[in-house]
Coordinates of C-alpha atoms in Angstrom, one line a residue:
Q1 CA -0.1 0.0 0.0
V2 CA 0.9 3.8 -0.5
Q3 CA 2.6 5.1 2.7
L4 CA 4.1 8.6 3.1
V5 CA 6.3 9.3 6.2
E6 CA 7.5 12.6 7.1
S7 CA 10.4 13.8 9.4
G8 CA 12.4 16.2 10.4
G9 CA 10.0 18.9 12.2
G10 CA 10.9 20.3 15.6
L11 CA 10.9 23.5 17.4
V12 CA 13.2 26.3 15.9
Q13 CA 13.7 30.0 16.6
A14 CA 12.6 32.8 14.0
G15 CA 15.2 33.2 11.2
G16 CA 16.4 29.6 11.5
S17 CA 16.0 26.6 9.2
L18 CA 14.6 22.8 9.0
R19 CA 14.9 20.4 6.5
L20 CA 11.8 18.2 6.2
S21 CA 11.8 14.7 4.8
C22 CA 8.9 12.5 2.9
A23 CA 9.8 8.9 2.4
A24 CA 7.4 7.2 -0.1
S25 CA 6.7 3.7 -0.8
G26 CA 4.0 2.1 -2.6
I27 CA 4.1 4.1 -5.6
V28 CA 6.3 4.7 -8.8
F29 CA 7.8 7.5 -6.8
R30 CA 9.8 9.0 -10.2
L31 CA 6.4 9.5 -11.7
N32 CA 4.6 11.4 -9.2
V33 CA 3.9 14.9 -8.3
M34 CA 4.9 15.3 -4.6
G35 CA 3.2 17.9 -2.2
W36 CA 3.9 19.6 0.9
Y37 CA 0.9 21.0 2.5
R38 CA 0.6 22.6 6.0
Q39 CA -2.1 23.2 8.7
A40 CA -1.8 25.9 11.5
P41 CA -4.2 25.5 14.6
G42 CA -7.8 26.6 13.7
K43 CA -7.0 26.9 10.2
Q44 CA -7.5 25.1 7.0
R45 CA -4.9 22.9 5.2
E46 CA -3.2 24.9 2.9
L47 CA -0.6 24.0 -0.3
V48 CA 2.9 24.9 0.3
T49 CA 4.8 23.7 -2.7
T50 CA 4.6 21.0 -5.3
I51 CA 7.0 19.2 -7.5
T52 CA 6.5 17.3 -10.7
R53 CA 8.4 14.4 -11.8
N54 CA 10.4 16.8 -14.2
T55 CA 11.2 18.9 -11.0
V56 CA 8.9 21.9 -11.9
T57 CA 7.8 23.4 -8.8
N58 CA 5.2 25.6 -7.3
Y59 CA 5.2 27.6 -4.2
A60 CA 2.7 29.1 -2.2
D61 CA 3.4 33.3 -2.1
S62 CA 4.1 33.2 1.8
V63 CA 7.0 30.8 1.3
K64 CA 8.6 31.9 -1.9
G65 CA 12.0 33.0 -1.6
R66 CA 12.7 31.1 1.6
F67 CA 11.4 27.4 1.3
T68 CA 12.9 25.1 -1.5
V69 CA 11.4 21.6 -2.6
S70 CA 13.5 18.7 -4.0
R71 CA 13.0 15.1 -4.7
D72 CA 15.4 12.3 -4.9
N73 CA 14.0 9.6 -6.9
A74 CA 16.7 7.2 -6.0
K75 CA 15.8 7.4 -2.6
N76 CA 11.9 7.5 -3.2
T77 CA 12.3 11.0 -1.0
V78 CA 11.0 14.6 -1.0
Y79 CA 12.5 17.1 0.7
L80 CA 11.2 20.8 2.1
H81 CA 14.1 22.8 2.9
M82 CA 12.9 26.1 4.8
N83 CA 15.0 29.0 5.7
N84 CA 14.3 32.1 7.5
L85 CA 11.6 30.4 9.2
K86 CA 8.9 33.0 11.1
P87 CA 6.1 32.2 13.6
E88 CA 3.5 32.0 11.1
D89 CA 5.2 28.9 9.6
T90 CA 4.3 27.1 12.8
A91 CA 1.9 24.1 11.5
V92 CA 2.0 20.3 10.9
Y93 CA 3.4 20.0 7.5
Y94 CA 1.9 17.1 5.4
C95 CA 3.4 15.2 2.5
N96 CA 0.7 14.2 -0.3
T97 CA 0.7 12.6 -3.7
N98 CA -2.1 11.3 -5.9
S99 CA -1.8 7.4 -7.2
L100 CA -4.5 6.0 -9.5
G101 CA -6.9 8.9 -8.8
L102 CA -6.5 8.5 -4.8
E103 CA -4.9 10.8 -2.5
Y104 CA -2.4 10.1 0.0
W105 CA -1.3 11.9 3.1
G106 CA 1.4 11.3 5.5
R107 CA 0.7 11.6 9.1
G108 CA 2.6 14.9 9.3
T109 CA 5.4 16.4 11.2
Q110 CA 5.2 19.2 13.6
V111 CA 7.2 22.4 13.0
T112 CA 7.2 25.3 15.7
V113 CA 8.8 28.5 15.2
S114 CA 9.5 30.6 18.4
S115 CA 9.8 34.5 18.0

């Protein structure tokens, strides 16, 4: 079955950096669009970034210039490099993909940015 497992979250001060990882299994990873979403307390889940199989990327305006998504097809892993973190980046970050018409989510990893 499809599994997405996120890791790398934690507590960081404003201005700091983190790298999130999402290890995928059960899909032909190199063919899939991979996405990162986040959900802050009391807010709806929102798209952070996507990366296609051809490494075309798309970012939410709120993270442009600070976050970078990348993928390693040999490791079936997608990364989210987050720099210059702000308190408003505090959220649970989820990995996402679609396979054969079904949408899959990881369990998420908590990112907390202190001011």
